[in-house]
Amino acid sequence: MPGKPTEQVERVAIRFAGDSGDGMQLTGTKFTEATAMAGNDLSTLPDFPAEIRAPAGTLAGVSGFQIHFSSQEIRTPADQPDVLVAFNPAALRANVDDVIPGGMVIVNSDAFNTKSLQRADYDGDPRPDLRRRFQLVEIPLTRLNRAALKDLQLSQRDADRSKNFFALGLMYWLYQRPMEPTLRWLAGRFKGDLLEANSRVLKAGHAFGETTELFPVSFVVPRAKIAPGVYRNITGNTALAWGIVAASVQMQQPVFLGAYPITPASDVLHEVARYRHFGVKTFQAEDEIAAMSAAIGAAFAGMLAVCTTSGPGFVLKQEALGLAVMAELPVVVVDIQRAGPSTGMPTKIEQADLLLALYGRNSDSPVPVLAPSTPGDCFFTMLEAFSLAVKHMTPVIVLSDTYLANSSEPWRIPEVEALPRQPVEFRTEAEGFAPYARDPETLARPWAIPGTPGLEHRIGGLSKQDVTGNVSYDPRNNQRMIELRTEKVARIARDLPPLEIEGTDGGELLVVGWGGTYGAIRSAVDEARADGSAVSSLHLRYLNPLPSDLGGILGRFERVLVPELNQGQLSRLLRAEYLVNVESLSKVTGQPFQIAELRAHIDSMLGKA
Amino acid sequence: MPGKPTEQVERVAIRFAGDSGDGMQLTGTKFTEATAMAGNDLSTLPDFPAEIRAPAGTLAGVSGFQIHFSSQEIRTPADQPDVLVAFNPAALRANVDDVIPGGMVIVNSDAFNTKSLQRADYDGDPRPDLRRRFQLVEIPLTRLNRAALKDLQLSQRDADRSKNFFALGLMYWLYQRPMEPTLRWLAGRFKGDLLEANSRVLKAGHAFGETTELFPVSFVVPRAKIAPGVYRNITGNTALAWGIVAASVQMQQPVFLGAYPITPASDVLHEVARYRHFGVKTFQAEDEIAAMSAAIGAAFAGMLAVCTTSGPGFVLKQEALGLAVMAELPVVVVDIQRAGPSTGMPTKIEQADLLLALYGRNSDSPVPVLAPSTPGDCFFTMLEAFSLAVKHMTPVIVLSDTYLANSSEPWRIPEVEALPRQPVEFRTEAEGFAPYARDPETLARPWAIPGTPGLEHRIGGLSKQDVTGNVSYDPRNNQRMIELRTEKVARIARDLPPLEIEGTDGGELLVVGWGGTYGAIRSAVDEARADGSAVSSLHLRYLNPLPSDLGGILGRFERVLVPELNQGQLSRLLRAEYLVNVESLSKVTGQPFQIAELRAHIDSMLGKA
Amino acid sequence: MTMAEQGALTRNDFVSDQDVRWCPGCGDYSVLANVQRVMPELGVPRENFVFVSGIGCSSRFPYYMNTYGFHTIHGRAPAFATGIKASRPELSVWVVTGDGDGLSIGGNHLLHTIRRNVDLQILLFNNRVYGLTKGQYSPTSRLGMKTKSTPDGAIDHPIDPIAFALGAGATFVARTIDVDAPHLQETLRRAFHHPGTAFVEILQNCPVYNDDEWIEVEDRKSRVEAALVLHDGEPLAFGGKGKRQGIRIQDGVPSVVSLANGEDPTAEGVAVHHERYETPAYAFALASLQRPAYPIPIGVFRAVERPTYEALLEQQVESAVGKHGRGDLDALLRSGDTWTVEP
Amino acid sequence: MTMAEQGALTRNDFVSDQDVRWCPGCGDYSVLANVQRVMPELGVPRENFVFVSGIGCSSRFPYYMNTYGFHTIHGRAPAFATGIKASRPELSVWVVTGDGDGLSIGGNHLLHTIRRNVDLQILLFNNRVYGLTKGQYSPTSRLGMKTKSTPDGAIDHPIDPIAFALGAGATFVARTIDVDAPHLQETLRRAFHHPGTAFVEILQNCPVYNDDEWIEVEDRKSRVEAALVLHDGEPLAFGGKGKRQGIRIQDGVPSVVSLANGEDPTAEGVAVHHERYETPAYAFALASLQRPAYPIPIGVFRAVERPTYEALLEQQVESAVGKHGRGDLDALLRSGDTWTVEP
Ligand SMILES: Cc1ncc(C[n+]2csc(CCOP(=O)(O)OP(=O)(O)O)c2C)c(N)n1
Ligand SMILES: Cc1ncc(C[n+]2csc(CCOP(=O)(O)OP(=O)(O)O)c2C)c(N)n1
Ligand code: SF4
Ligand code: SF4
Ligand SMILES: [Mg+2]
Ligand SMILES: [Mg+2]
C-alpha cells in the first residue's frame, strides 16, 4: 500500500444509513461481498423502515444496513457500530445514538440545510454536539460526487444517485477492501454513462480516501481462520427457500408451496416462485386459511407440501392444521415470527409464537416443532422438517424469525452428495391396506395417494376408528387414538441426536436458548467463560418433542437461565416438563439481544457485576 | 298410597332410551319436573345421537336421557343407571351395558321382532341372556297403549306416538311422583283427542303399575334437605344465555351477541335471540371471524359485546381476539368446549381448550379466563365475565363445555336485587383525555365511544405509544406496553375471593379441578373423606390470572392430583407456575368422569386399593 | 382397479361400505344415487376420482363414495380441492358443499376457486338452511324465514348462488333439482366434461328443517309454470298449453311476454338461449329471474372455455424447464457470488 | 364539538395530527384530501363519524382522519363496521379497504355485508396490487402481470369489483377515480346519502408497484375514449367529436355502435342509463364492459332502495318491546316451571 500508514484491528462494525432512496441495502450488500472476499468472518443485519415508504428525508424513511467483520469468529452483527456512515440528517438522528462513544461518524456535509434538518426533527445543527461525542468526519459528498461526473451527460438527479458508490469507494479504501468484485458487478448490471458514472465515483471515493487529510490512517482487518470450502453469503429467508427446493430434489417429489403474502415471510414465496424448473408449484392463495388448506390437499395428493407465513397468518392456519393432525398428513408450516401481539411491529424481531405453535388448536393436537438457529441453518432445518413430516406422517412446524430472515452470514455451501437423500415412498400394495394401520416403529400411517388402484379410502376431521379410519364415536377408541397421536410425536425424540453443551456439562449456570438468539447467547456465554466464569450454553433445535437427554442436563446445573425474545415461553415449557426452577430473561423491544446485556445478566447471576 | 307395599330408597338413577322419534328428551324432562316437585335433589344428562338423524330403529338413531334423584345432596347424573327404560332393541343394545349389574331393565316387548332386532345388529333375541344379568321387566307397551285409546279417533301412528306417556305414567307410579304437573303441561300444550290421548295413557300407565304383577312394590325417595327458595331446572346453556341477558340489565347497556352456529353452542344463540325486548341484538355472522370482529366493533361502539362458539370456531376467533387485546376493548368470548381435535366428536364432552385460550394468539397476548363449574353457575360466571371485561377493559374468555351445556340441575332462582349492579360508565370528559391513559389502580384505559364530542381518536393493531395510543415503533415503548398489558391482567388477581378448600386445608392429597368436572370430583373426594381418607378438593374458577393464594395451598399438601378431560393442561400450568409435582389424571373418551373411577384413583394414590 | 378394467365399472363400484346417515326423505339420497350412476360412464378409472367436502349434512357425501375422499373443515373444501387439482391435474376432483358451507363461511374460497377456473366440479346442495346444526337460516334462506336463530324472521337479503358465481367470473354455471334424475345426471355429465370450474347449484329438499322449499319446481305439474328449462339455441319459453310465456330482455332488463298458442316466440322478441356468449351479462340476466314474478331457470346458464389454473401452472413449469433445463441443486447453491477459502 | 357548532366544520377539522405516510405521488393522498373536503358538507357532527379499515397502505386512512377510527385486521373491516353500525345506527360509518384487503382475504365479509345492506360507505381503493407488502399481484391484477410472487406472470383471472358487488346483491354501486376531484367528491356525497351499503370502487394509482395502471382514464385526454361516464337518464354514449359511440344491449348482450355526429343515440338503439332498475341485470351488463374492447364505465351503476340491516334489527327490538313490554329480568328467571322449597 502506498502513502498513508495502516493500523491493524481485530474487528469492526459499520452501519450505512440513509433515505430509502439512497440505496443503503445495495451499498451494504456490496461492502459485504468485498469483505467476504477479503477473508473476514462477518455478520450483517439490514434495518428496514416500516412497511410503506415515507416522504424522503424523514425519520420514518430511514433505511440502514450494519455489517460486522473480524479476523476472529463472530456470530452477530455486533451490539453497536464502531462507524456510522449517514447520508442525511434523518439517518444521522435515527442512528447516531447507537454508535459506541467516541466512534467514527461520517456525514455528508452537503446534506445539512434547514429543510433537511427540519425533516429530521432537528431544531438546530447537531454537529457541534456530535463533534464532542464522536469522531465526526464531514465530507461534501454530493459536491465531490458531482465533480467526479462533471463531463458526463447525466441529469443531476442521476448523478446524485451514484453518491453511495462514492462513499462505498471511500470505505473500501478505509478498510482495505478489494474494489474488483463491485466493479465486476457494475459491469454486469449497468452500461453506458451509468456504468461509467458508478465505476468512476467508486474509484474517486477510493482515491479521495487516499488523498484527503480527513483520514490519517487506513485499517487492516486480517483474514480470519475459516474452515476451507466454497462460501457464499446467505440470509435466513433465502436459505429457507433453498431448503424447500433442496428437499424436493433430495426426496424426489415436487413441492407445493401455499402462501399468502405477509412481512417478513413474503420473500420466501418470492424466492421459491423462481424455481418452477425444479417442478416447484407455488400458490398465492386468497388468505392463509386457503394456503394451508391447499397445502394439505396437495399433501393428500402426494406432494411435498409447505406453507410459509408469519404470526397473524400462522394463527389463521391453526384450524386447518388441526385437520392435518387428525388426517395425519405430512405438511410443513413455517412461521417467520415477528413482533406482536396482533399486527404489532411487522418489521421488528420477536420469538413469541412458541406456545401458539404447541397449543394453538382446539383440543390436544400435538405437532413437532423445530427452530433454526442461524441464517444458514434455515436450509438444513427445512430438509429435516420435510423428512420428519414424511417419515412420521405428521404436520411439522418450523419457527424462524425476522432476525434470521433478514440477517446474513457467510455460508459454507454443502456438497449436494453429502445431503441426506430420502426418496418418498407411497403405499401401493392393496393387499392388507388400511388407512390408519401404523408402522410399529414410528406409528406412522401409510401415505396412500389418489390414483393408486385399490387404495380408495376416505379421511376427514371426525374422530377415527383405529386402523380403518372410519368415523367412530366409540369412547375407548377415541382415547386410544388421541394417545396414539401423542405417542407418535413423542417417539420422534428417539431419532434426535444427543444435545451438545458448549462448555462444561455441569456447573454453576447453564444458559438455554432456542431459535435466532443463538449467536448472541453463544457469544455472551463464550466471552464469560473465557473470562473464567463457570457458565455453559445449550441451544435447542427441537421444541417438540423435547430431547430425551434435556432433563438430565438441566439437573446437572445449579441454575438455568433462558433468555428469550418473549415473556418466557420456553422457560414455562421447561418448568412444566422438568420442574426445574428455570429463570427467564425476557426482552420484547422488537430488537435482538445484545451480547453486552446478556453478558451483564450472566455476570450478575454469578455475582460478578 | 293404597294397595301395594312401598320401599324406601335414598337415591335412584333412571335412563330413558329410545329412537330419536320416541320423544325421550320430552319424557325425561317431564319426569325431571315431577321429581323436582317431589322435592328430591336431582341431576340430569341427555345423550343425543350424532348430529343428523339416522334411520329409525338403528343404533345411530338412539336418544337417551338420564336422571339421578335422591334424598341427599347429589352433583352428577350418576355413573350408572339403576333402571333402564328401553323403547326398542336398538335403545336396549346401546344402553344396557351401562346399567348396574342386577339393575332393572324395562323393555317394550311389542318392539321385539326380527326386523327391529336386525336394525339393532342383534343376531338373536338378547332377552334370555339379559334375564340372567338383570331384573328384566317386559311390558307389551304398544298394545297396552293402543288398548287405552281404542275408542278415540286417532290414527294408529298418532296413538303409538303417545306410548312414551304410558311409560312415564308407569314410572310415576313406580317412584311415587305426582302426575299433576305433567297433566297441567299437557292441557297447555295439546287439545282435543291428542290431549285426551296423552292424559289418558299417562293415567293408564300409572294404573297399570298399581295393578300389574310385574311390580310387587313401588319406591319412595324421601324429600331432600334443600335450602329454602324458589327453584327451577336449568341447563348450562340456558343459564349462560340468561346470564348474558342479566348482565345487560344489571350493567344497563344493551348486549350485542355475535355468533356463528356450532354444536354445542348454537342453543345459546337461539335462546338469547328470543330476548329482543331486553334490547338484545343477536347477529348470526357469515363465520366465526366475522362474529368476533362484529362483537369487537360493537364493543368499540359501547355495547356489552359477546361471542359464543365451540372449539374449531374458537380457533378462528383468535386473530381478532388478539386485536381486542391490543385495542383493550371489553368483549366476552364463550367457548363451549367439545371433543376434538379438529372436528372430533362434536356432541361429546371434553375440556381441552384451556391452553388454546391462554396461548392461541401470536405473541404474548394475555386474556383473563374463567370457567363455570355447574349448569347454574354458568349464569353467574357470565355476570362476572362482563364486569371484569368492563372494569379492566380487556377481552375475557369463558370456558364452558358440552357437559355443562346440556346437563341440568335444580337452580335456586336468585333475587334480582341481590345481583351485582354495575352500570357502565363511559368517558365523556374531553379535558385531559388520552385513549391509553390508564387507571392507576386497574391499569384500564378509558372507554370512550363514538358519538362523544371531543374524544375522537383512532385505535388499531399496530404497536401503540403509551398514553396517546399513536402508532409507535419505539423499542422501549413496546416493551413497556407489553408489560403493562400483562400487569393489567395479573392485577385482576387482587379482586379474586380467597379459594375455598373442601376438607382440611393441608394433608396427604389435594384434588384440583376446573370447569364441568366439579360434580364428579367433589362427590368422589367427599365420599373418600367420609370413608376416612385425608383428601381434600379444590375447584378453580379463575384460570388466568391464577388466584394468589393457590401456590400456598398446593404447597400444604403432600400430593396434588388434577383430573382433567384432556391430556393434562391445567397440570402443565400449575407445574410451570408453582414447580409443584402435580399428578395428572387424564380422560379423553368424550365421556364425563365417573365418581367411581375418580374414587378408585384416589384410593390407589392413598394406598387404599 | 386399473385403466384396463374400468370399462367394467358399475354403479356398485362407487358405493362405499359405510351406511348412509341422512334423515329419511332427505334430498341428498337422490343426489348420491345419481352421482353413483353417472360415475361409471365418465371413462375415468375409479382410483382417479376424488370427492372433497366441507362440513354439513351434504358434506358427509364423500364417506358414501367408494373413491378417494376428503371430508375437510367447514367452508374450505374448494381450497383443499385446488391444492389437489393443481398438484395432480390428471385426477377428477369433485367438491360437495352446502349453502352454508359454500356460501356462508366458505364464500371467499368459492369466489377465488371459480375466478381461477380450477378444473373442478362443484356441487352446491342448496336446501336454504343449516341442516347439520339443526335448522338455522342460511345465506340463501328467504327474507323473514323464522328459524331457531331468527325467531322474529331473517333480516338478511339472500344470496343467489348463480348470480354470485357469475359475479365471480364463472365459466360454467348450472342449476338442477335433487329429484329430477335425468336432468341431474345430464347436468353432472356436462359439468364433468367442462374444462374449468363447473359450478352446479342443486335445489335440495330438507324435509326436517325446511320441507318443500323447492316443491314448486320439484313437483312435475307446478314445474311447468314455475320453471324455465334452458335449452341451448331455443327461445326462453315456459308455461303449459294456453299459458305459454317467454322472457324478453331489453337493454339488459328482463320481462315476461305471454305467447298465444303455437306462435313463434322470437317474433315476440323472446330471447334465444345461448350458453356460450363471451359476456356473462346475458346469463346474469337469467340469474336475476326470481319467483314469484318469474320462473326459476333450470339448466346450463353459461358454458365458455378459458384456460384452467392448473394447465397454466403446468405450462409455467414446462416452459421454465425449457428455458433453464431441469433444476440443478448444486448449480443453484453455487449461483451468484461465492468465494473459496483454501485449506 | 357538538351538533350546534358543526355548521362551523371545515376541512381542517378532519385532519388528524399524524403525518401521512404514503409514498410520494400515491393516489391515496388525493382520496384523503377529497374525503376531508366532503365531510364538512354532510351535516353530521364530527364525533358521529367512524372510519374503519383493514390492513394495507389504503387502510392507514383512519389514522389521518380526525374522527373516530379503527384500523383493524386484514380483510375484516366490513365485519367490524357491521358490529358498529348495527349497534349504533346513528353513526356514519365508513369502511376503507383495498383490492387485497377487501377482495382477497376479505371477500367473504364484503359479500355478506353488501347482501345484508348494512348502511355503510365502503371505499375500495383498487390499485391492482398489494402495496403494503411491496408488490405482489392482487385479485384485481391483470392476467400475466409479473410481480415478485409471479415472476412468470399471474395466472388467475381477475375479479371485477363492480360485478362482484352486483352478484352479491348490492343496492348502490359506483366507480370513480383518485385524481378526478369533482367526480370523486360527488360520488362520496351520493354514497353518503344512499341508505344501505354504498359500494364505491376507486381507481387508484400506486406509482411504486403498479404505476399508471389507470392512466387511460386518469388522463383527461385519453379518458374521452377510454371512459363511459354514466349519467342517470342519459344514453350510454362516449368518444370525442367525430368518434362518438354508444353502447347497445340486446338480449342482455352489450355491443358498441358508432354514432355519426349529432345524431340521436337512442335512435341507434343505444341504451339509456337508469340507476334505479329493480333488476341488477342492466347494471351487470355495464360492469361486464372491459378494456380494450369497451370503455370503462365511471359513475353510479346502480342505486336502489331496500330496508337496511340495522333498521330491520331495530324494528325487531321495538316490536318485541311492543309485544312483551321492556324485558323484566325477574320475570324471565321465574318463567316456566318453578317450585318452592319452604324453610
Ligand atoms: C368452524 C366451524 N364453524 C361452525 C361449524 C358448525 N357447522 C357445521 S355444518 C354447518 C352449516 C351446514 O349448513 P350447510 O352447508 O347448508 O349444509 P347442510 O347441513 O344444510 O347440508 C355449521 C354451521 C363447524 N363445523 N365448523
Ligand atoms: C392475516 C394477515 N395476512 C397477511 C397480512 C399482510 N398484508 C398486509 S396488507 C396486505 C395486502 C394489502 O393489499 P391491498 O389491500 O390492495 O392494500 P394496498 O396496500 O394495495 O393499499 C397483506 C397481504 C396481514 N397483515 N395479515
Ligand atoms: S337435516 Fe335436512 S339436510 Fe340434513 S340429513 Fe336431515 S333432511 Fe337431509
Ligand atoms: S406502495 Fe403504492 S399504494 Fe402503497 S403508499 Fe406507496 S404508492 Fe401508495
Ligand atoms: Mg344447507
Ligand atoms: Mg391494493
JSON list of C-alpha atoms in Angstrom, two decimals, chain A residues 158-234:
[
{"chain": "A", "resi": 158, "resn": "ASP", "atom": "CA", "xyz": [-28.91, 10.54, -11.91]},
{"chain": "A", "resi": 159, "resn": "ALA", "atom": "CA", "xyz": [-25.50, 11.87, -10.96]},
{"chain": "A", "resi": 160, "resn": "ASP", "atom": "CA", "xyz": [-26.52, 12.30, -7.32]},
{"chain": "A", "resi": 161, "resn": "ARG", "atom": "CA", "xyz": [-27.97, 8.80, -7.22]},
{"chain": "A", "resi": 162, "resn": "SER", "atom": "CA", "xyz": [-24.47, 7.37, -7.54]},
{"chain": "A", "resi": 163, "resn": "LYS", "atom": "CA", "xyz": [-23.07, 9.03, -4.44]},
{"chain": "A", "resi": 164, "resn": "ASN", "atom": "CA", "xyz": [-23.49, 5.87, -2.40]},
{"chain": "A", "resi": 165, "resn": "PHE", "atom": "CA", "xyz": [-20.80, 4.34, -4.61]},
{"chain": "A", "resi": 166, "resn": "PHE", "atom": "CA", "xyz": [-18.51, 7.26, -3.84]},
{"chain": "A", "resi": 167, "resn": "ALA", "atom": "CA", "xyz": [-18.97, 6.57, -0.15]},
{"chain": "A", "resi": 168, "resn": "LEU", "atom": "CA", "xyz": [-18.51, 2.87, -0.77]},
{"chain": "A", "resi": 169, "resn": "GLY", "atom": "CA", "xyz": [-15.21, 3.51, -2.54]},
{"chain": "A", "resi": 170, "resn": "LEU", "atom": "CA", "xyz": [-14.11, 5.58, 0.41]},
{"chain": "A", "resi": 171, "resn": "MET", "atom": "CA", "xyz": [-14.94, 2.82, 2.86]},
{"chain": "A", "resi": 172, "resn": "TYR", "atom": "CA", "xyz": [-13.13, 0.32, 0.65]},
{"chain": "A", "resi": 173, "resn": "TRP", "atom": "CA", "xyz": [-10.04, 2.41, 0.99]},
{"chain": "A", "resi": 174, "resn": "LEU", "atom": "CA", "xyz": [-10.52, 2.94, 4.73]},
{"chain": "A", "resi": 175, "resn": "TYR", "atom": "CA", "xyz": [-10.76, -0.80, 5.42]},
{"chain": "A", "resi": 176, "resn": "GLN", "atom": "CA", "xyz": [-8.60, -2.07, 2.59]},
{"chain": "A", "resi": 177, "resn": "ARG", "atom": "CA", "xyz": [-11.34, -3.95, 0.76]},
{"chain": "A", "resi": 178, "resn": "PRO", "atom": "CA", "xyz": [-10.91, -5.00, -2.90]},
{"chain": "A", "resi": 179, "resn": "MET", "atom": "CA", "xyz": [-12.88, -2.94, -5.43]},
{"chain": "A", "resi": 180, "resn": "GLU", "atom": "CA", "xyz": [-12.86, -5.59, -8.15]},
{"chain": "A", "resi": 181, "resn": "PRO", "atom": "CA", "xyz": [-15.94, -7.61, -7.15]},
{"chain": "A", "resi": 182, "resn": "THR", "atom": "CA", "xyz": [-18.01, -4.43, -7.13]},
{"chain": "A", "resi": 183, "resn": "LEU", "atom": "CA", "xyz": [-16.57, -3.19, -10.42]},
{"chain": "A", "resi": 184, "resn": "ARG", "atom": "CA", "xyz": [-17.33, -6.57, -11.94]},
{"chain": "A", "resi": 185, "resn": "TRP", "atom": "CA", "xyz": [-20.88, -6.43, -10.65]},
{"chain": "A", "resi": 186, "resn": "LEU", "atom": "CA", "xyz": [-21.37, -2.89, -12.00]},
{"chain": "A", "resi": 187, "resn": "ALA", "atom": "CA", "xyz": [-20.17, -4.01, -15.41]},
{"chain": "A", "resi": 188, "resn": "GLY", "atom": "CA", "xyz": [-22.78, -6.74, -15.42]},
{"chain": "A", "resi": 189, "resn": "ARG", "atom": "CA", "xyz": [-25.57, -4.51, -14.17]},
{"chain": "A", "resi": 190, "resn": "PHE", "atom": "CA", "xyz": [-25.17, -1.17, -15.97]},
{"chain": "A", "resi": 191, "resn": "LYS", "atom": "CA", "xyz": [-23.92, 0.09, -19.24]},
{"chain": "A", "resi": 192, "resn": "GLY", "atom": "CA", "xyz": [-23.01, 3.36, -20.95]},
{"chain": "A", "resi": 193, "resn": "ASP", "atom": "CA", "xyz": [-22.88, 6.52, -18.90]},
{"chain": "A", "resi": 194, "resn": "LEU", "atom": "CA", "xyz": [-24.41, 4.89, -15.84]},
{"chain": "A", "resi": 195, "resn": "LEU", "atom": "CA", "xyz": [-21.75, 2.20, -15.76]},
{"chain": "A", "resi": 196, "resn": "GLU", "atom": "CA", "xyz": [-19.07, 4.80, -16.30]},
{"chain": "A", "resi": 197, "resn": "ALA", "atom": "CA", "xyz": [-20.52, 7.04, -13.60]},
{"chain": "A", "resi": 198, "resn": "ASN", "atom": "CA", "xyz": [-20.82, 4.38, -10.92]},
{"chain": "A", "resi": 199, "resn": "SER", "atom": "CA", "xyz": [-17.41, 2.86, -11.57]},
{"chain": "A", "resi": 200, "resn": "ARG", "atom": "CA", "xyz": [-15.85, 6.25, -11.71]},
{"chain": "A", "resi": 201, "resn": "VAL", "atom": "CA", "xyz": [-17.23, 7.51, -8.43]},
{"chain": "A", "resi": 202, "resn": "LEU", "atom": "CA", "xyz": [-16.34, 4.25, -6.71]},
{"chain": "A", "resi": 203, "resn": "LYS", "atom": "CA", "xyz": [-12.73, 4.79, -7.70]},
{"chain": "A", "resi": 204, "resn": "ALA", "atom": "CA", "xyz": [-12.99, 8.52, -6.95]},
{"chain": "A", "resi": 205, "resn": "GLY", "atom": "CA", "xyz": [-14.14, 7.73, -3.44]},
{"chain": "A", "resi": 206, "resn": "HIS", "atom": "CA", "xyz": [-11.23, 5.36, -3.01]},
{"chain": "A", "resi": 207, "resn": "ALA", "atom": "CA", "xyz": [-8.79, 7.97, -4.30]},
{"chain": "A", "resi": 208, "resn": "PHE", "atom": "CA", "xyz": [-10.35, 10.62, -2.07]},
{"chain": "A", "resi": 209, "resn": "GLY", "atom": "CA", "xyz": [-9.56, 8.47, 0.96]},
{"chain": "A", "resi": 210, "resn": "GLU", "atom": "CA", "xyz": [-6.00, 8.12, -0.14]},
{"chain": "A", "resi": 211, "resn": "THR", "atom": "CA", "xyz": [-5.55, 11.85, -0.56]},
{"chain": "A", "resi": 212, "resn": "THR", "atom": "CA", "xyz": [-7.76, 13.61, 1.98]},
{"chain": "A", "resi": 213, "resn": "GLU", "atom": "CA", "xyz": [-6.48, 14.93, 5.27]},
{"chain": "A", "resi": 214, "resn": "LEU", "atom": "CA", "xyz": [-9.59, 13.64, 6.97]},
{"chain": "A", "resi": 215, "resn": "PHE", "atom": "CA", "xyz": [-8.23, 10.14, 7.33]},
{"chain": "A", "resi": 216, "resn": "PRO", "atom": "CA", "xyz": [-4.71, 9.91, 8.66]},
{"chain": "A", "resi": 217, "resn": "VAL", "atom": "CA", "xyz": [-4.65, 6.12, 8.55]},
{"chain": "A", "resi": 218, "resn": "SER", "atom": "CA", "xyz": [-6.48, 3.23, 6.96]},
{"chain": "A", "resi": 219, "resn": "PHE", "atom": "CA", "xyz": [-7.25, -0.03, 8.74]},
{"chain": "A", "resi": 220, "resn": "VAL", "atom": "CA", "xyz": [-6.35, -3.65, 8.15]},
{"chain": "A", "resi": 221, "resn": "VAL", "atom": "CA", "xyz": [-8.54, -6.46, 9.41]},
{"chain": "A", "resi": 222, "resn": "PRO", "atom": "CA", "xyz": [-6.52, -9.67, 8.88]},
{"chain": "A", "resi": 223, "resn": "ARG", "atom": "CA", "xyz": [-8.09, -12.74, 7.29]},
{"chain": "A", "resi": 224, "resn": "ALA", "atom": "CA", "xyz": [-9.99, -14.96, 9.70]},
{"chain": "A", "resi": 225, "resn": "LYS", "atom": "CA", "xyz": [-9.20, -18.62, 10.22]},
{"chain": "A", "resi": 226, "resn": "ILE", "atom": "CA", "xyz": [-12.22, -20.14, 8.44]},
{"chain": "A", "resi": 227, "resn": "ALA", "atom": "CA", "xyz": [-12.81, -23.78, 7.59]},
{"chain": "A", "resi": 228, "resn": "PRO", "atom": "CA", "xyz": [-11.85, -24.33, 3.96]},
{"chain": "A", "resi": 229, "resn": "GLY", "atom": "CA", "xyz": [-14.59, -24.62, 1.37]},
{"chain": "A", "resi": 230, "resn": "VAL", "atom": "CA", "xyz": [-16.70, -22.66, -1.06]},
{"chain": "A", "resi": 231, "resn": "TYR", "atom": "CA", "xyz": [-18.67, -19.91, 0.66]},
{"chain": "A", "resi": 232, "resn": "ARG", "atom": "CA", "xyz": [-21.48, -17.53, -0.15]},
{"chain": "A", "resi": 233, "resn": "ASN", "atom": "CA", "xyz": [-23.45, -15.00, 1.82]},
{"chain": "A", "resi": 234, "resn": "ILE", "atom": "CA", "xyz": [-26.95, -16.05, 2.63]}
]
